[in-house]
Amino acid sequence: MYTTSTAFLEALQEAGVSYIFANFGSDHPAIIESLTDASLKNKDLPKVIISPHEFVAMSAAHGYAQVTGEPQAVIVHVECGTQNLGGAIHNAFKAKIPMLVFAGASPYTQEGELLGSRNEFIHWYQDVNDQRGIMRGYSKYDNEIRTGKNVKQLVHRSFQIAKSEPQGPVYLMGPREVMEEETERVEIDTSLWEPIIGSALPEEEVHSLVSDLLGAKNPIVVTSYLGKKEAAVKELIKLCEKLAIPVLESVPQMMNFPANNPMHCGFQWNEDKQHPILEEADLVLAIDSDVPFIPTKNKPPKDATIYYVDADPLKEDMPLWYIPSKRFFRADSEIVLNQINKLVDQSSIDNSAVSTRRYKISLYHEKMKKVIREAEKPQENIITPEYLTACVREFVDENTIVLNEAITNYGVVTNHIRASETGSYFSSGAGSLGWNGGAALGMKLAHPDKTVISLTGDGSYLFSVPSVVHTMAEQYDAPFLTVIYNNRGWNAPKHSTLGVHPEGIAKNANQFWVNFSPNSELAKVAEATGNAHAVTVEDPNNVKDALRTAMEHVKNGRSAVLDVRIPKV
C-alpha cells in the first residue's frame, strides 16, 4: 500500500535529505514497512542510520548540517524518545542548526477500529497531553500529521521554516493510525518551497554605516558564526584588509576569519580579562554573534558606536539580552558585507590612517602569535593543553575538520589550532555538553574523504554517550580521532564558583565537588563498543607518537581515542 509513511519518506527524499538518524519504536511499523518495501524495490530514499541513543542521533544530524548546510532527519519514539533527545534539542536550537525531528505518537484508538490501534500496554503510558510541548521552546515549528493527504506539504513547509534564517530544528509527530493510513501520491514542485531569501540593508543605512566606519579611528569587527557562508568570510576579509580593521572572534562556532591573517586579533571566551583592542574601539561592527562581549569582563568603551547585524537581532528567545547599538539590522551577513564593500570601493579613504592602523594591528597580531608559541613549549613531566593542541595541529591539513568541545580548554584549542580555512573548525554553538561524538560521526558521514578530529574534555566525552557513538562509527564505517583533554574532573563548575567567589569557602577548602575517578579508562569504552584504537597518554614525550599512530588507524578505517592526561582540576 501507499501510506502516509510512504509519502512522508518520499518527501524527505524530495527535500534533499541524505540520512535519517533513527531510533525506532512501537509507533513506527508503517515507516519500517515502507522502508523495507523501498529497499526491496531499489527505490531511492534517505539512508537510515540506526542510533541506539537519541542524543547521538540529533548530534549527528547537527554535525552533518554544520559542514554541509543541508538539514537531515531524526526519527524518535513518541514522547520518550523526544525527551531522550535532551540537551541536543537545546544545542540545535541555540546554534541555529536546521533539521527535522519526527516522532510517532501513541495510537488514539484502542479497540481495533483502525489499522495501528493499540495492542501493547506501553501505548497507554506513552499517551501524554502535550507531546509537542516538549519541543516547543526549542524548535521553530511544530505540528501533528493528521492525514496522508497533505503530509508532503507539511514536510516541505517544515524544511522551508528550518532553512530560513535564523535556521533551526522543526518537529512533526504522527499517531500510528495516521501513519498507517492508505493515501494517494501527491506531486510536489520543491522549487516552490525554498527558504526565505536573505535581506539587505536600506541604501541610506549602508551610507550611514560606511560613513561611521570610515570615520572611526579604532573600528573592530566581532563575530561568532559568520563562517556559515564561505562567501561571507571572503567579503569580511576584503573589507578588513582594505581598511585594516581587526577581527575578534567571540566564542566562535566555526572558522569565521583566518587566524593567520594579520588583522586577526584573537578569540574570546570566558576569560576574566579585557581585550585591549576591544577596550579602545570607537566603532564595533557586531555581525553574526549572539554574545559579542561580556559586559562584566570584557567590553568596548561606553561611548563606542555599535552596529549589530544578525538574522535574529532581537534574540526574542533569550529573555535577558540587550546591546546598546546605534542600529539593529535583521539582515544577511554576506549581503550586508557585499553592500559595505561596494560602497567603500566608491568612497574616499584616509590611507594614512589606514596605514597607521594596519601597522598597529599587525604588530599586535605578531605579539599574540609569539605568546601563543611560548605557551606551546613542552614542559617536563606534564602535558599542558597548549602543548597538546600544538601537537594535534601538526597533523591537521587542508583535508581535516577539527571539532572543539574542550570547554575550560575551549580558548586554548581555538588559540592554538589557529584555523584558517572555511569549514575546517567547529564547536557546538550552544551549552549542552556531549555534542562532540555524534557531531564527529555526522561530519564524517557528510565528508567521508576528510579526516575528522574531535577535541573534547573528559566531561564532554562522557556526556556524548561514547559507547553509542563508537558502536555507530564502526557499523557505518565512519572512523574519526578523539583526543580527550582529561583533567580527571569537571573544571567548568570550579571556574564558575571562583568567578563569583574568588576567595570563598570552596576555594579555601579546595572542595568544588568536581572530581571524577582518576582510574577511569575512558578510551577503553570506545575500544569495547566500537573496536577503536584506545590509548592513555601520560608522558609528554609520547604525545606525538601516539597521535601519529592514532592517525594511521583512522586513515586505515578504524576510529581512535587518545585519553591524554593533562594537569588535574
XYZ file of C-alpha atoms in Angstrom:
569
model
C 0.000 0.000 0.000
C 0.958 3.627 -0.477
C 0.626 5.041 3.032
C 1.172 8.272 4.883
C 4.550 6.860 5.927
C 5.473 6.214 2.303
C 4.582 9.790 1.384
C 6.485 11.100 4.408
C 9.660 9.250 3.409
C 9.300 10.373 -0.212
C 9.023 13.965 0.991
C 12.307 13.615 2.905
C 13.947 12.371 -0.305
C 12.457 15.270 -2.285
C 13.773 17.727 0.299
C 17.333 16.537 -0.245
C 17.746 14.567 2.982
C 20.640 12.103 2.753
C 20.336 10.438 6.169
C 17.632 9.528 8.646
C 19.165 9.139 12.106
C 16.635 6.803 13.662
C 15.676 5.196 16.935
C 12.545 3.234 16.057
C 9.793 2.121 18.422
C 6.260 0.773 18.600
C 4.958 3.857 16.775
C 6.896 3.157 13.564
C 5.626 -0.116 12.000
C 4.306 1.705 8.936
C 7.625 3.514 8.412
C 9.545 0.252 8.753
C 7.183 -1.394 6.230
C 7.672 1.475 3.771
C 11.444 1.477 4.198
C 11.628 -2.265 3.630
C 9.355 -2.082 0.591
C 11.521 0.682 -0.898
C 14.673 -1.348 -0.236
C 13.292 -4.420 -1.981
C 12.267 -2.308 -4.984
C 15.581 -0.360 -5.083
C 13.650 2.849 -4.581
C 15.754 5.860 -3.616
C 15.165 7.059 -0.064
C 17.473 8.605 2.549
C 19.811 6.091 4.174
C 18.787 5.008 7.663
C 21.455 5.304 10.370
C 20.347 3.353 13.420
C 21.198 5.223 16.611
C 20.907 3.392 19.954
C 20.566 6.770 21.690
C 18.520 9.760 20.554
C 21.008 12.353 21.826
C 23.644 10.931 19.489
C 21.158 10.836 16.597
C 20.385 14.541 16.901
C 24.042 15.451 17.460
C 24.938 13.587 14.266
C 22.281 15.480 12.317
C 23.668 18.654 13.920
C 27.204 17.895 12.737
C 26.097 16.938 9.235
C 24.186 20.210 8.798
C 27.114 22.237 10.153
C 29.509 21.058 7.440
C 27.035 20.883 4.545
C 24.317 23.426 5.314
C 21.775 20.710 4.500
C 19.237 19.647 7.149
C 18.839 15.950 7.897
C 16.038 13.969 9.563
C 15.863 12.433 13.020
C 13.181 9.861 13.865
C 12.487 9.046 17.508
C 9.969 7.106 19.569
C 6.923 9.042 20.862
C 7.399 11.355 23.879
C 10.028 9.122 25.497
C 12.362 9.388 22.521
C 11.613 13.084 22.209
C 12.657 13.659 25.807
C 15.722 11.483 25.321
C 16.967 13.972 22.728
C 17.751 16.001 25.825
C 20.385 18.684 25.532
C 20.773 18.024 21.805
C 17.494 19.915 21.324
C 18.997 22.913 23.116
C 22.183 22.686 21.032
C 20.407 22.595 17.675
C 18.042 25.434 18.551
C 20.589 27.770 20.133
C 23.200 27.089 17.437
C 20.612 27.666 14.694
C 21.017 24.244 13.086
C 18.327 23.177 10.589
C 16.911 19.664 10.909
C 13.579 17.845 11.017
C 12.666 15.709 14.009
C 9.775 13.282 13.630
C 8.220 11.307 16.456
C 5.337 8.924 16.377
C 2.526 9.164 18.884
C 0.528 6.617 20.818
C -2.463 5.257 18.894
C -5.694 7.162 19.513
C -7.938 4.083 19.195
C -7.928 1.035 21.456
C -10.498 -1.453 20.156
C -9.103 -2.191 16.715
C -11.178 0.481 14.990
C -8.275 1.385 12.682
C -5.092 -0.291 11.484
C -2.456 0.594 14.072
C -4.846 0.629 17.030
C -3.400 -0.002 20.496
C -2.069 -3.521 21.042
C 0.738 -3.035 23.579
C 0.467 -1.941 27.220
C 3.001 0.835 26.660
C 0.564 2.690 24.413
C -1.374 3.882 27.459
C 1.710 5.044 29.356
C 3.099 6.907 26.358
C -0.101 8.824 25.667
C 0.519 12.345 27.032
C -1.391 15.614 26.892
C 1.108 17.761 25.032
C 3.864 15.802 23.324
C 4.629 18.700 21.002
C 5.096 20.928 24.028
C 8.313 19.078 24.887
C 9.939 20.636 21.826
C 8.036 23.903 21.599
C 10.591 26.043 23.416
C 13.400 24.597 21.295
C 12.013 24.413 17.771
C 10.951 26.924 15.154
C 7.824 24.999 14.244
C 5.821 22.023 15.454
C 2.779 20.281 14.056
C 0.886 16.997 14.012
C 0.332 14.936 10.890
C -3.395 14.188 10.794
C -3.771 12.750 7.296
C -1.633 11.434 4.479
C -3.332 13.727 2.004
C -1.152 16.719 2.937
C 1.818 15.095 4.691
C 4.192 16.140 1.919
C 3.113 19.743 2.210
C 3.736 19.641 5.968
C 7.209 18.170 5.462
C 8.211 20.756 2.862
C 6.794 23.583 4.942
C 8.825 22.262 7.864
C 12.048 22.322 5.858
C 11.247 25.750 4.476
C 10.988 27.062 8.033
C 14.043 25.122 9.253
C 16.245 26.503 6.449
C 15.035 30.110 6.659
C 17.182 32.404 8.799
C 17.519 32.209 11.698
C 17.678 28.500 10.993
C 16.712 25.833 13.496
C 15.070 22.473 14.183
C 11.417 21.692 13.456
C 9.225 18.956 14.931
C 6.472 16.795 13.483
C 4.569 13.994 15.168
C 2.097 11.466 13.827
C -0.116 8.887 15.551
C 0.261 5.290 14.449
C -3.142 5.059 12.748
C -2.423 8.148 10.630
C 0.984 6.865 9.554
C -0.656 3.540 8.529
C -3.394 5.273 6.521
C -3.595 4.435 2.815
C -3.412 7.561 0.699
C -2.760 8.854 -2.811
C 0.555 10.145 -4.051
C 0.931 13.937 -4.246
C 3.407 15.547 -6.635
C 5.423 18.399 -5.143
C 7.360 21.077 -7.006
C 10.160 21.677 -4.496
C 11.163 24.929 -6.201
C 8.012 26.444 -4.679
C 9.175 25.647 -1.131
C 12.505 27.476 -0.986
C 13.612 29.194 2.256
C 13.230 32.938 2.677
C 15.847 34.909 0.754
C 18.292 36.889 2.921
C 17.723 40.599 3.476
C 19.883 43.579 2.546
C 20.211 46.959 4.278
C 18.332 50.035 3.049
C 20.630 52.211 0.933
C 20.613 55.123 3.368
C 21.602 52.819 6.230
C 24.545 51.421 4.273
C 25.765 55.003 3.707
C 25.415 55.784 7.413
C 27.278 52.654 8.482
C 30.108 53.147 5.953
C 30.424 56.824 6.879
C 30.877 55.889 10.549
C 33.247 53.079 9.615
C 35.476 55.320 7.513
C 35.444 57.997 10.197
C 36.363 55.636 13.028
C 39.906 55.678 14.355
C 39.725 52.260 16.042
C 36.993 50.133 14.432
C 36.678 46.414 15.177
C 34.567 43.537 13.868
C 33.262 40.930 16.318
C 31.700 37.717 15.029
C 30.865 34.158 16.104
C 29.183 32.322 13.211
C 29.659 34.404 10.087
C 31.670 31.456 8.723
C 28.469 29.551 7.921
C 28.910 31.041 4.442
C 32.271 30.924 2.690
C 31.264 33.934 0.590
C 30.630 35.968 3.765
C 34.135 35.151 5.016
C 35.616 36.344 1.714
C 33.666 39.603 1.957
C 34.859 40.146 5.533
C 38.472 39.500 4.554
C 38.176 42.012 1.697
C 36.730 44.698 3.989
C 39.184 44.192 6.834
C 42.249 44.060 4.621
C 41.226 47.173 2.709
C 40.527 49.274 5.816
C 42.866 47.491 8.258
C 40.026 46.533 10.615
C 40.855 43.968 13.329
C 38.588 40.965 13.833
C 37.824 39.413 17.201
C 36.059 36.036 17.268
C 33.745 35.675 20.251
C 33.175 32.024 21.182
C 33.470 31.035 17.512
C 31.170 28.281 16.305
C 33.348 27.847 13.212
C 36.223 29.445 11.339
C 34.994 32.983 10.689
C 38.230 34.791 9.797
C 41.637 33.221 9.094
C 43.743 33.061 12.246
C 46.860 33.623 10.127
C 45.570 36.926 8.733
C 47.413 39.949 10.238
C 44.041 41.545 11.020
C 43.028 38.657 13.281
C 43.320 39.859 16.869
C 42.318 36.724 18.719
C 39.443 34.900 20.358
C 37.419 35.456 23.491
C 35.527 33.043 25.689
C 35.058 33.372 29.457
C 38.499 34.816 30.146
C 38.400 37.231 33.037
C 40.307 39.977 31.249
C 39.698 42.906 28.972
C 40.759 42.556 25.348
C 42.997 45.584 24.586
C 41.776 46.111 21.006
C 38.112 45.970 22.038
C 38.865 48.232 25.006
C 39.883 51.141 22.780
C 37.385 50.590 19.952
C 35.337 53.589 18.895
C 33.192 51.562 16.477
C 32.107 47.929 16.806
C 30.527 46.045 13.932
C 28.997 43.029 15.682
C 27.898 40.700 12.920
C 26.513 37.195 13.409
C 27.264 36.953 17.123
C 24.813 36.191 19.917
C 27.253 37.316 22.620
C 29.859 39.671 21.111
C 31.186 40.555 24.566
C 30.501 40.005 28.273
C 29.885 43.395 29.974
C 31.154 42.287 33.410
C 34.501 41.172 31.970
C 35.263 42.472 28.527
C 33.509 45.245 26.609
C 34.051 48.262 24.364
C 34.083 51.821 25.750
C 30.747 53.249 26.804
C 30.812 55.847 24.037
C 31.686 53.390 21.253
C 29.301 53.272 18.301
C 27.898 49.772 17.818
C 26.188 48.366 14.753
C 24.518 44.992 15.184
C 23.802 42.786 12.149
C 22.192 39.366 12.543
C 19.416 37.175 11.181
C 17.882 37.413 14.679
C 18.882 40.834 16.039
C 16.405 40.933 18.940
C 17.066 37.445 20.370
C 13.427 37.054 21.346
C 14.117 33.563 22.675
C 16.642 34.966 25.184
C 14.615 36.610 27.989
C 17.546 38.819 29.070
C 19.542 40.215 26.166
C 20.467 43.734 25.138
C 23.345 45.562 23.483
C 23.417 49.388 23.258
C 23.607 49.635 19.456
C 23.106 52.614 17.177
C 21.340 50.333 14.733
C 19.966 46.775 14.795
C 19.660 45.146 11.378
C 17.830 41.918 10.557
C 19.887 41.045 7.518
C 22.118 38.501 5.790
C 25.806 38.993 6.647
C 27.070 38.106 3.181
C 24.708 40.565 1.508
C 25.468 43.319 4.017
C 29.240 42.934 3.717
C 28.927 42.976 -0.058
C 26.939 46.225 0.200
C 29.552 47.743 2.503
C 32.448 46.695 0.269
C 30.841 48.146 -2.846
C 30.309 51.497 -1.148
C 33.792 51.514 0.390
C 35.250 50.932 -3.088
C 33.489 54.104 -4.239
C 34.472 56.182 -1.198
C 37.399 58.391 -0.308
C 39.659 56.627 2.198
C 42.167 58.184 4.581
C 45.049 55.965 3.504
C 47.408 57.446 6.100
C 45.057 56.487 8.943
C 44.540 53.030 7.435
C 48.291 52.524 7.119
C 48.884 53.541 10.731
C 46.161 51.174 11.936
C 47.462 48.328 9.768
C 50.899 48.603 11.324
C 49.435 48.712 14.838
C 47.137 45.688 14.379
C 49.779 43.672 12.533
C 52.186 44.319 15.404
C 49.543 43.160 17.916
C 48.928 40.059 15.801
C 52.636 39.156 15.787
C 52.949 39.675 19.539
C 49.897 37.485 20.050
C 51.455 34.729 17.922
C 54.661 34.947 19.939
C 52.772 34.492 23.212
C 50.970 31.503 21.704
C 54.236 29.908 20.577
C 55.790 30.409 24.008
C 52.840 28.686 25.693
C 53.238 25.681 23.402
C 56.709 24.775 24.598
C 56.833 21.320 26.220
C 57.192 21.117 29.969
C 58.886 18.371 31.892
C 56.622 15.603 33.228
C 53.301 17.265 32.368
C 51.232 17.588 29.211
C 49.852 21.109 29.026
C 46.685 21.727 26.970
C 48.670 24.243 24.914
C 51.363 21.715 24.033
C 48.786 19.016 23.289
C 46.875 21.295 20.922
C 50.075 22.329 19.153
C 50.895 18.644 18.643
C 47.435 17.997 17.213
C 47.870 20.981 14.882
C 50.877 19.272 13.279
C 48.533 16.566 11.973
C 45.937 18.994 10.608
C 45.953 19.673 6.879
C 43.560 21.183 4.333
C 41.589 17.931 4.364
C 40.911 17.933 8.125
C 37.885 19.002 10.171
C 38.507 19.845 13.844
C 35.766 19.838 16.481
C 36.217 21.662 19.772
C 34.260 20.771 22.908
C 37.149 21.140 25.332
C 35.059 23.556 27.491
C 37.503 25.038 30.045
C 40.204 24.480 27.433
C 37.974 25.855 24.692
C 40.031 29.040 24.483
C 43.275 27.074 24.422
C 42.088 24.998 21.475
C 40.877 27.978 19.447
C 44.110 29.895 20.097
C 46.443 27.031 19.275
C 44.621 25.200 16.471
C 44.591 28.543 14.593
C 42.046 27.528 11.963
C 42.370 29.476 8.714
C 40.177 27.619 6.203
C 36.403 27.863 5.936
C 34.762 24.642 7.094
C 37.850 23.403 8.933
C 36.795 24.100 12.533
C 33.540 23.814 14.504
C 32.203 23.994 18.036
C 28.669 23.167 19.164
C 27.498 26.768 19.296
C 25.456 26.098 22.416
C 25.653 24.961 26.015
C 24.628 21.324 26.425
C 27.690 19.100 26.620
C 28.221 15.937 24.591
C 27.822 17.289 21.047
C 31.337 16.202 20.058
C 30.806 12.468 19.479
C 27.635 12.490 17.423
C 28.734 15.616 15.555
C 32.032 13.986 14.564
C 30.086 10.998 13.264
C 27.729 13.237 11.271
C 30.605 15.232 9.799
C 32.422 12.070 8.748
C 29.271 10.765 7.048
C 28.977 14.105 5.251
C 32.636 14.093 4.188
C 33.974 10.528 4.133
C 37.072 11.783 2.298
C 38.083 14.090 5.161
C 39.841 13.376 8.446
C 37.734 14.325 11.463
C 39.426 15.140 14.777
C 37.311 15.689 17.887
C 38.963 17.553 20.779
C 36.939 17.153 23.960
C 37.118 17.425 27.699
C 36.645 14.267 29.754
C 33.269 15.520 30.968
C 32.098 16.304 27.435
C 33.317 12.908 26.274
C 31.206 11.161 28.916
C 28.192 13.310 28.036
C 28.478 12.283 24.377
C 27.406 8.672 25.135
C 30.689 7.309 23.704
C 29.517 3.701 23.775
C 26.781 4.560 21.275
C 28.951 6.926 19.232
C 31.619 4.308 18.598
C 29.153 1.493 18.026
C 27.723 3.620 15.212
C 31.115 4.744 13.917
C 32.168 1.128 13.379
C 28.817 -0.009 11.997
C 28.664 2.784 9.414
C 32.357 2.930 8.541
C 32.816 6.477 9.847
C 36.170 6.478 11.674
C 37.489 9.581 13.405
C 40.038 10.582 16.025
C 39.028 11.675 19.520
C 41.539 13.403 21.788
C 40.371 13.713 25.405
C 41.794 16.616 27.397
C 41.482 14.632 30.600
C 41.975 16.670 33.774
C 40.071 13.983 35.713
C 37.357 16.367 36.723
C 34.761 18.861 35.734
C 36.643 22.139 35.671
C 33.792 24.366 34.498
C 31.871 24.471 37.843
C 35.141 25.248 39.619
C 35.793 28.177 37.262
C 32.234 29.407 37.704
C 32.467 29.218 41.500
C 35.752 31.120 41.580
C 34.310 33.687 39.170
C 31.663 34.596 41.745
C 33.554 33.736 44.964
C 37.264 34.223 44.196
C 38.172 33.977 47.887
C 35.213 31.942 49.045
C 34.772 28.907 51.291
C 35.109 26.453 48.385
C 38.472 27.898 47.391
C 39.825 27.916 50.934
C 38.698 24.319 51.455
C 39.711 23.330 47.913
C 36.424 21.464 47.606
C 34.437 22.034 44.422
C 32.669 18.659 44.015
C 34.014 18.244 40.501
C 36.428 15.310 40.556
C 35.998 12.129 38.520
C 37.523 8.744 39.231
C 41.233 9.070 38.408
C 41.313 5.399 37.400
C 38.653 5.567 34.685
C 39.950 4.264 31.361
C 37.805 6.426 29.126
C 39.328 5.317 25.825
C 38.513 1.681 26.641
C 34.799 2.480 26.276
C 35.354 3.137 22.579
C 37.536 0.050 22.251
C 34.927 -2.212 23.849
C 31.944 -0.919 21.896
C 33.437 0.195 18.589
C 36.759 -1.629 18.247
C 38.538 1.729 18.421
C 42.276 2.071 18.868
C 42.452 3.156 22.528
C 45.498 4.605 24.285
C 46.095 6.537 27.501
C 48.922 9.083 27.255
C 50.611 10.496 30.362
C 54.165 11.282 29.221
C 54.685 14.439 27.118
C 57.403 12.617 25.207
C 54.814 10.148 23.905
C 52.194 12.593 22.651
C 53.351 12.964 19.050
C 54.000 9.269 18.540
C 50.581 8.427 19.993
C 48.938 10.941 17.660
C 50.840 9.606 14.669
C 49.793 6.020 15.362
C 46.194 7.065 16.035
C 46.040 8.953 12.745
C 47.335 5.899 10.901
C 44.493 3.846 12.370
C 41.927 6.465 11.347
C 43.334 6.670 7.820
C 43.031 2.877 7.641
C 39.377 2.895 8.652
C 39.463 2.447 12.436
C 38.455 5.077 14.981
C 40.982 6.064 17.611
C 40.658 7.609 21.074
C 43.573 9.136 22.957
C 42.929 9.703 26.655
C 45.550 12.382 27.336
C 46.185 13.188 30.980
C 46.664 16.920 31.433
C 47.105 18.589 34.870
C 44.294 17.720 37.296
C 41.436 20.041 38.170
